[in-house]
mmCIF file of C-alpha atoms in Angstrom:
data_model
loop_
_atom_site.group_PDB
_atom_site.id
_atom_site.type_symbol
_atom_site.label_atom_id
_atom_site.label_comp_id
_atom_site.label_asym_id
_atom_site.label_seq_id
_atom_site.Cartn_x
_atom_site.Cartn_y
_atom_site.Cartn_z
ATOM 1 C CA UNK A 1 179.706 73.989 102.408
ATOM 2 C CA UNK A 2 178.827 71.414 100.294
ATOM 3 C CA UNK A 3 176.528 74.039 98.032
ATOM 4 C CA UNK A 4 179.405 76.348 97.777
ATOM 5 C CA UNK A 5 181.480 73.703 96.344
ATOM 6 C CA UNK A 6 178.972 72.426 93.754
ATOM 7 C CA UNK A 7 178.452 75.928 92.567
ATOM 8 C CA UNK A 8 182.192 76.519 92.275
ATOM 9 C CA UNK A 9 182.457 73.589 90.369
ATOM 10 C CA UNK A 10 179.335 74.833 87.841
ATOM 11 C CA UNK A 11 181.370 78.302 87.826
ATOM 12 C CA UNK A 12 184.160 76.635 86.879
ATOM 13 C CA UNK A 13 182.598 74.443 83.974
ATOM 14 C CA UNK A 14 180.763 77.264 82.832
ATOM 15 C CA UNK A 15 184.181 79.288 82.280
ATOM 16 C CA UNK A 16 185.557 76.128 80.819
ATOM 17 C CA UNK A 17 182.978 76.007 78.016
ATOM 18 C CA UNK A 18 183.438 79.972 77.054
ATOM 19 C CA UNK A 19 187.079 79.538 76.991
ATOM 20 C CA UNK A 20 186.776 76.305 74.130
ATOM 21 C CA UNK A 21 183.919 78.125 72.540
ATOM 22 C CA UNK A 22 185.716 81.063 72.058
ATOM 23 C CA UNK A 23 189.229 78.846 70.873
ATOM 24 C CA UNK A 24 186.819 77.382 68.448
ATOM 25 C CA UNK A 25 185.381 81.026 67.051
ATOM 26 C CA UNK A 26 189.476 81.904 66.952
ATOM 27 C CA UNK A 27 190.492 78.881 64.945
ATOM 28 C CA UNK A 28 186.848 78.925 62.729
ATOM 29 C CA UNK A 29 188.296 83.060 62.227
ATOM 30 C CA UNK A 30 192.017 82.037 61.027
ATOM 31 C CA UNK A 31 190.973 79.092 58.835
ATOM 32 C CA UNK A 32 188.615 81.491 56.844
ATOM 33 C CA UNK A 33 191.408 83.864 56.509
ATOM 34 C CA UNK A 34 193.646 81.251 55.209
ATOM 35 C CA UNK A 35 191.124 80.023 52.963
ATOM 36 C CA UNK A 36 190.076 83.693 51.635
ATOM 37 C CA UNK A 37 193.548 84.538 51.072
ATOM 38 C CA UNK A 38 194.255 81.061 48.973
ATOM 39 C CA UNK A 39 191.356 81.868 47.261
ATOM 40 C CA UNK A 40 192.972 85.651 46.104
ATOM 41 C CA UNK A 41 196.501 83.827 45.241
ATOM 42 C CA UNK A 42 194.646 81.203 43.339
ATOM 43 C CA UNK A 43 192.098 83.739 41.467
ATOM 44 C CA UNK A 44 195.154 86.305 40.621
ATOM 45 C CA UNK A 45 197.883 83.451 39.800
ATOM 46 C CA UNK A 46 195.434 81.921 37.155
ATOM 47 C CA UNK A 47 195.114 85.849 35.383
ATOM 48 C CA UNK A 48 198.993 86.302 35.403
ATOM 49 C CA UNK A 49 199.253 82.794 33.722
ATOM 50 C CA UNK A 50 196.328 83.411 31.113
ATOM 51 C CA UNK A 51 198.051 86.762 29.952
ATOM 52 C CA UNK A 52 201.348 85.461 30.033
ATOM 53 C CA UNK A 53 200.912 82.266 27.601
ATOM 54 C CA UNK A 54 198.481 84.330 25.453
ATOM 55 C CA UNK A 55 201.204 86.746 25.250
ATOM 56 C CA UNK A 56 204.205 84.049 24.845
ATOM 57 C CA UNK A 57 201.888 82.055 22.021
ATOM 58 C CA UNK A 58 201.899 85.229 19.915
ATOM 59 C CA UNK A 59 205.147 86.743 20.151
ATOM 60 C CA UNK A 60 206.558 83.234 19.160
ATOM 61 C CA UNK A 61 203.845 83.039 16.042
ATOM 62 C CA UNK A 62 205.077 85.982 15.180
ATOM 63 C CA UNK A 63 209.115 85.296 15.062
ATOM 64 C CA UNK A 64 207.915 82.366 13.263
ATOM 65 C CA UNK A 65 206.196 84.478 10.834
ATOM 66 C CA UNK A 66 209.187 87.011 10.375
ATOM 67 C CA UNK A 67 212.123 84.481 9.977
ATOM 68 C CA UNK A 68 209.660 81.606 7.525
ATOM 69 C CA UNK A 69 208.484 84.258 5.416
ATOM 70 C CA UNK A 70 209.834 84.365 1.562
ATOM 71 C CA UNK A 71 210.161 87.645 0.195
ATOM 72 C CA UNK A 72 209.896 88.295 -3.557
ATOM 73 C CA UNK A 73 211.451 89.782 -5.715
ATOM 74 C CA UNK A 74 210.197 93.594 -6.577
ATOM 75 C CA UNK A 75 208.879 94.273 -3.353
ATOM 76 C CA UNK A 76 208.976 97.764 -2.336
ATOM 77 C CA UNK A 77 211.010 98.200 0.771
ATOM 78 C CA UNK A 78 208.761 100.793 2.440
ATOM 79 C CA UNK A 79 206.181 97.917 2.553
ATOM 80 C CA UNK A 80 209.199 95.957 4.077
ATOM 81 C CA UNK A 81 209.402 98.613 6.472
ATOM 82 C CA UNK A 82 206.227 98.518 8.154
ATOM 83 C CA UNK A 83 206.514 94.861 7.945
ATOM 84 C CA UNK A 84 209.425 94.706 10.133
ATOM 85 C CA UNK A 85 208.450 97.414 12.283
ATOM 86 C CA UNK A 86 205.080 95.767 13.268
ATOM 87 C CA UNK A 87 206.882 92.650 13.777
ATOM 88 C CA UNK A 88 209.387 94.214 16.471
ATOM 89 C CA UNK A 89 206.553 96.223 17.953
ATOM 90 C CA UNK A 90 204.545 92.706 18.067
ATOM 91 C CA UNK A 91 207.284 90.506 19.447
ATOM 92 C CA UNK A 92 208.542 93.412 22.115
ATOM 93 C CA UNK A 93 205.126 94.369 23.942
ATOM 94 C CA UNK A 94 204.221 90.488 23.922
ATOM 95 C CA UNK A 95 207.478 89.917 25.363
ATOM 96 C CA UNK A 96 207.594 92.744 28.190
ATOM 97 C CA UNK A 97 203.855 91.752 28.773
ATOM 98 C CA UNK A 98 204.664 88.059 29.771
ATOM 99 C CA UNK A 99 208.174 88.473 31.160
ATOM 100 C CA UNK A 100 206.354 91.211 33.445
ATOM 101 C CA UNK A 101 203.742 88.869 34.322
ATOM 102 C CA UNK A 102 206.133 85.696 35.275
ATOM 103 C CA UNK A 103 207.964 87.917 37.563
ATOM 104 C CA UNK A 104 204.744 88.828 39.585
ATOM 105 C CA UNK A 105 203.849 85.609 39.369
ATOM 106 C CA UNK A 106 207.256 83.754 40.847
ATOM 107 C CA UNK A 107 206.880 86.888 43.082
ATOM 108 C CA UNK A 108 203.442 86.271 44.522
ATOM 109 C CA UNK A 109 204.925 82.101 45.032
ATOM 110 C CA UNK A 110 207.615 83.538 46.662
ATOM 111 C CA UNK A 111 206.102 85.854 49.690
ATOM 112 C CA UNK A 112 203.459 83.614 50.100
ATOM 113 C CA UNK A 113 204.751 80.097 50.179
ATOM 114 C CA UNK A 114 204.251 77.462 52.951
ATOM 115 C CA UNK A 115 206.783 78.287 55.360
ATOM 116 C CA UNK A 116 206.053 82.537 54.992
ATOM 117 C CA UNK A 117 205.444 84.349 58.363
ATOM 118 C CA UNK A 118 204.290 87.455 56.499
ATOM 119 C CA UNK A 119 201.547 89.726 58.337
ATOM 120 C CA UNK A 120 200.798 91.673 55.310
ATOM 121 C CA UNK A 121 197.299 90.120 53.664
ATOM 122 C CA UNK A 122 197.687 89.100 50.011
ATOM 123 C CA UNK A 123 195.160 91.978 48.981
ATOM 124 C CA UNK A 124 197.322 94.586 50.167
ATOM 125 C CA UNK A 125 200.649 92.719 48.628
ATOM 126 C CA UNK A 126 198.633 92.994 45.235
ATOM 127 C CA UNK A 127 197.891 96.845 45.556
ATOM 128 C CA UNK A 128 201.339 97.797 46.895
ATOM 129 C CA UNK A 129 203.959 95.551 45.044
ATOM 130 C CA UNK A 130 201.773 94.374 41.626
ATOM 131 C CA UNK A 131 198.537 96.448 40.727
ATOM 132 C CA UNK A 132 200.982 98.808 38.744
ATOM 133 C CA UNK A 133 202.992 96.284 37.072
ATOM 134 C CA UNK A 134 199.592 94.068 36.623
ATOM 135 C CA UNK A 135 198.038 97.182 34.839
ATOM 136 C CA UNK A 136 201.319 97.832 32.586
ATOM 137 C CA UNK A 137 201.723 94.362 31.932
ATOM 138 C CA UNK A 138 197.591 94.256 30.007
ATOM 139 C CA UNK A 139 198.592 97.221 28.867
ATOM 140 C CA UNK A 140 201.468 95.901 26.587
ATOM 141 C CA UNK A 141 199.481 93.253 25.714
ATOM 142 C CA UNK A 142 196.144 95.271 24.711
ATOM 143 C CA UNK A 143 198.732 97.457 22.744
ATOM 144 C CA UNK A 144 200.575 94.811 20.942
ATOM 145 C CA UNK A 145 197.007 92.787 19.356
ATOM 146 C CA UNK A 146 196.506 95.850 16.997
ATOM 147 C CA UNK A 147 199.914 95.686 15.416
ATOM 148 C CA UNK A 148 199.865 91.882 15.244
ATOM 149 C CA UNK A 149 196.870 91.512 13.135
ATOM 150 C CA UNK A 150 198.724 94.815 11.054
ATOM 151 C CA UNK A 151 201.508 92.324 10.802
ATOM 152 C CA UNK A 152 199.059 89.722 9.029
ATOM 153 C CA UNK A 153 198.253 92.759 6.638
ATOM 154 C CA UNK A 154 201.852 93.889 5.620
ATOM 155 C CA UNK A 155 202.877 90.066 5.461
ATOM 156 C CA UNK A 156 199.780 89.712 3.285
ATOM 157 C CA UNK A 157 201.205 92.096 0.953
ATOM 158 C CA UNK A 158 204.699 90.586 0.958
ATOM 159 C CA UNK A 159 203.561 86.962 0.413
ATOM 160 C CA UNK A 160 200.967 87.925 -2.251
ATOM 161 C CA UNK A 161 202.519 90.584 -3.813
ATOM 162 C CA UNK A 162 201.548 90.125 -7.385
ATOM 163 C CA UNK A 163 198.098 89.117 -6.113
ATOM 164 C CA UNK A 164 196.576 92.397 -5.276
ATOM 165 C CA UNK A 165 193.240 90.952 -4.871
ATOM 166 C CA UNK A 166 194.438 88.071 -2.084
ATOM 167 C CA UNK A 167 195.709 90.976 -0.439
ATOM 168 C CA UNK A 168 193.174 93.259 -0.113
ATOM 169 C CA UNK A 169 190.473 91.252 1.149
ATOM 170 C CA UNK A 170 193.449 89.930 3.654
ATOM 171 C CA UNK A 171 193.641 93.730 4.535
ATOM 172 C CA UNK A 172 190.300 93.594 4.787
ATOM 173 C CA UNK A 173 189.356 91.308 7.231
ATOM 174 C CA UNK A 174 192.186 92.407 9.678
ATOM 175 C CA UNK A 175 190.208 95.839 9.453
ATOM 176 C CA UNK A 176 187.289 93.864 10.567
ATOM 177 C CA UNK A 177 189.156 92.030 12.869
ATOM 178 C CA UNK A 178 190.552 95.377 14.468
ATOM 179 C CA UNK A 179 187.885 96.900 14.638
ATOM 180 C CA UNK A 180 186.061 94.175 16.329
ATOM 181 C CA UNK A 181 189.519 93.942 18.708
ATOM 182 C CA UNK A 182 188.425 98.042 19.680
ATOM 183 C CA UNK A 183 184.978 97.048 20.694
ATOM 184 C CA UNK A 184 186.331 94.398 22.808
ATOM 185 C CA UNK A 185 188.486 96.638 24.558
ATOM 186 C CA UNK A 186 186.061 99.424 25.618
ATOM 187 C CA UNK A 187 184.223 96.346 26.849
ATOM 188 C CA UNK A 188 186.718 94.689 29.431
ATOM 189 C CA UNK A 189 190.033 96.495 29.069
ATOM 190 C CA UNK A 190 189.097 98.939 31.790
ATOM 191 C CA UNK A 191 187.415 96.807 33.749
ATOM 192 C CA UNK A 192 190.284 94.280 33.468
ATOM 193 C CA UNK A 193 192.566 97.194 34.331
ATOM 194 C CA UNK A 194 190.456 98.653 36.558
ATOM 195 C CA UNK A 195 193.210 99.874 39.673
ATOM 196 C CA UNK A 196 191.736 98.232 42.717
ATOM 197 C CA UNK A 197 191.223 100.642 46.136
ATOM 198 C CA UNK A 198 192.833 99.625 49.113
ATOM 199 C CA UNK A 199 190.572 98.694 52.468
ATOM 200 C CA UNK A 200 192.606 98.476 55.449
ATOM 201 C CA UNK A 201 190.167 96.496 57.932
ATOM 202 C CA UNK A 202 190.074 99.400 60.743
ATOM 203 C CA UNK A 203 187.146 97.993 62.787
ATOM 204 C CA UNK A 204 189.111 95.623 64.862
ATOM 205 C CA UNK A 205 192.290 97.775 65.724
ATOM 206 C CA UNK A 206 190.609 101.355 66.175
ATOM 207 C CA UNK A 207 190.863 102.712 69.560
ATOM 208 C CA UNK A 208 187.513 104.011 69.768
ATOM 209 C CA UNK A 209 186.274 100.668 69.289
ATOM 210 C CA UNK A 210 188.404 98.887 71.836
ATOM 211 C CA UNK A 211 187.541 101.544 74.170
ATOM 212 C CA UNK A 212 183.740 100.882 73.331
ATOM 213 C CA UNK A 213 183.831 97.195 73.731
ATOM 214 C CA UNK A 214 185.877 97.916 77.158
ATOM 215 C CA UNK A 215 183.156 100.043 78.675
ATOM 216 C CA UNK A 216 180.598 96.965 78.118
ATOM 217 C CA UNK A 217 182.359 94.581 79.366
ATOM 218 C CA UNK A 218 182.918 97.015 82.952
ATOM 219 C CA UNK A 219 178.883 97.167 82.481
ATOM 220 C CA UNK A 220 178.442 93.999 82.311
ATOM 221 C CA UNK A 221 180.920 93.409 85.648
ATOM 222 C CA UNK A 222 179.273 95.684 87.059
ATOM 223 C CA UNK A 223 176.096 94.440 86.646
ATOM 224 C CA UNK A 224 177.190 91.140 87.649
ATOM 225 C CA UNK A 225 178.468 92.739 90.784
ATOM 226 C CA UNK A 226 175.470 94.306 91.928
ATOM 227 C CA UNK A 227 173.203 90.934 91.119
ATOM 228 C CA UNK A 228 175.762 89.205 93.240
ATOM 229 C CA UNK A 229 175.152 91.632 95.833
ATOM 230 C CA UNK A 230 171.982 90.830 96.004
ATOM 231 C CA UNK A 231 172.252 86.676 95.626
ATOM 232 C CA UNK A 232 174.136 87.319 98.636
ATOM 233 C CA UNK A 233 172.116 89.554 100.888
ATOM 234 C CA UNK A 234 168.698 87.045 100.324
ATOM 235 C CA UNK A 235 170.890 83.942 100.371
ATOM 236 C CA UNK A 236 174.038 84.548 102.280
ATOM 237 C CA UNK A 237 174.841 80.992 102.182
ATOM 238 C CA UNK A 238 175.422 80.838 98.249
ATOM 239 C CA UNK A 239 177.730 81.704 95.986
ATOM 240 C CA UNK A 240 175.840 83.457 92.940
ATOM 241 C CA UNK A 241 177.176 81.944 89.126
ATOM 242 C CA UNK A 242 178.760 84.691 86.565
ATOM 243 C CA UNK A 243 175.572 86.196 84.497
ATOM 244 C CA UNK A 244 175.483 85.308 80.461
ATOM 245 C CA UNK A 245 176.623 88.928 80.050
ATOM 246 C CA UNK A 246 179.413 88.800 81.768
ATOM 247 C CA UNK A 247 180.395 85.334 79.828
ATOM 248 C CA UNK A 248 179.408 86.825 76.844
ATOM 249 C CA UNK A 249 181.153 90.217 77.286
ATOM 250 C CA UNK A 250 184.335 88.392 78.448
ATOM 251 C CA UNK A 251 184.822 85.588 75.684
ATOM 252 C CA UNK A 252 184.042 88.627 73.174
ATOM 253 C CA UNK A 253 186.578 90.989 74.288
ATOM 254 C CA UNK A 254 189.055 87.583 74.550
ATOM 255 C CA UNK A 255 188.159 86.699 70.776
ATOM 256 C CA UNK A 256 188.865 89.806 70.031
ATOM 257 C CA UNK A 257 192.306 91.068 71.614
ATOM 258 C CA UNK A 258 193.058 87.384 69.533
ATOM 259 C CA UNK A 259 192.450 88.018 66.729
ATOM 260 C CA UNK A 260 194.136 91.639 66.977
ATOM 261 C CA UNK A 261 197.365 90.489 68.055
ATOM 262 C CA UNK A 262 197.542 87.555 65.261
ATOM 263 C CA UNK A 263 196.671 90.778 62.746
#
């Protein structure tokens, strides 16, 4: 009697350790997730910003540009033209390209503040709701750099009309400087705006793999059966312990079913 009760006691200690351990693995699993997933916000919040005060700083040089500049007298007015056109182009794609990237941004805050319940991860928010606007937001921006520094050329020739020289080496180095811009953007524009593929994590929830972690856990029962069995038929007296498989098996599957209905 007294053996019976001192392994029931074990029994129950034993389960009492698997059953913290495997709270611990649980909470150890949801604090990485809420770390990884800060991590994302963080990472993609800082891009959105970048582009969109770039963006902001050089639409507003521009205006600046466009309203300070004196015009002479004698000008032609087709150089006036392409003066003002590049100007509007400038000022418009800088300003779609950070408006767009604000919204996303006051977007991303928004779904994912403190008090969100969302189940969606942050990875699949960004391919779903942002990847597209992300991509035509760099795009603007890419776009409008060439006709800024054509801006600097055709203001060149405004402000320095009767100096033909002043203006062509202007002209000159915003060739350079366009050029140069071109290189840069066969480097990292694609990969910047490089459209990311979305991995739905189908490990955890797949039937077939439910069903295969299932049939070891019934193994492992049953193997625990059968070396009970035994315990009992040489020593009928005591009460055999659970085997580490079946402890193993069990705080597995219970980690598991978890973490699956948190998901």
């Amino acid at each position: 009697m007294a053996s019976n009760l001192v392994n029931l006691v074990a029994t129950g200690l034993a389960m009492a350790d698997v059953s913290q351990a495997s709270r611990w693995r649980e909470e150890d699993l949801i604090q990485r997730k809420l770390e990884n997933t800060r991590r994302d916000i963080d990472e993609k919040t800082e891009q959105l910003r970048s582009i969109s005060s770039l963006a902001a700083l050089v639409a507003g040089f521009d205006v600046v540009v466009l309203i300070e500049l004196d015009i002479p007298a004698g000008v032609p007015e087709p150089l006036l033209i392409f003066l003002g056109i590049t100007s509007a182009l400038t000022v418009v794609l800088m300003s779609l390209s950070f408006v767009l990237c604000t919204l996303m941004l006051v977007g991303i805050l928004k779904a994912f503040d403190i008090n969100s319940s969302r189940r969606q991860t942050f990875r699949d928010f960004w391919i779903l709701r942002c990847e597209d606007d992300w991509r035509r937001a760099f795009g603007y921006f890419t776009a409008g750099v060439p006709f800024f520094m054509s801006n600097l050329a055709f203001a060149s020739w405004v402000k320095f009309f009767n100096y033909r020289w002043t203006s062509s080496l202007i002209t000159i180095v915003v060739a350079i400087g366009i050029f140069v811009w071109y290189q840069l953007h066969q480097k990292w524009g694609s990969f910047l705006a490089e459209k990311s593929v979305m991995q739905v994590a189908k490990l955890d929830s797949s039937p077939s793999n439910s069903n295969d972690h299932m049939s070891i856990l019934e193994s492992a029962l049953e193997a625990g059966h059968r070396d009970d069995g035994a315990n009992s038929y040489n020593n009928p007296g005591k009460c055999s312990q659970p085997t580490t498989e079946v402890q193993e098996a069990e705080s597995k599957n219970n980690s598991e079913n978890h973490v699956l209905s948190n998901v």
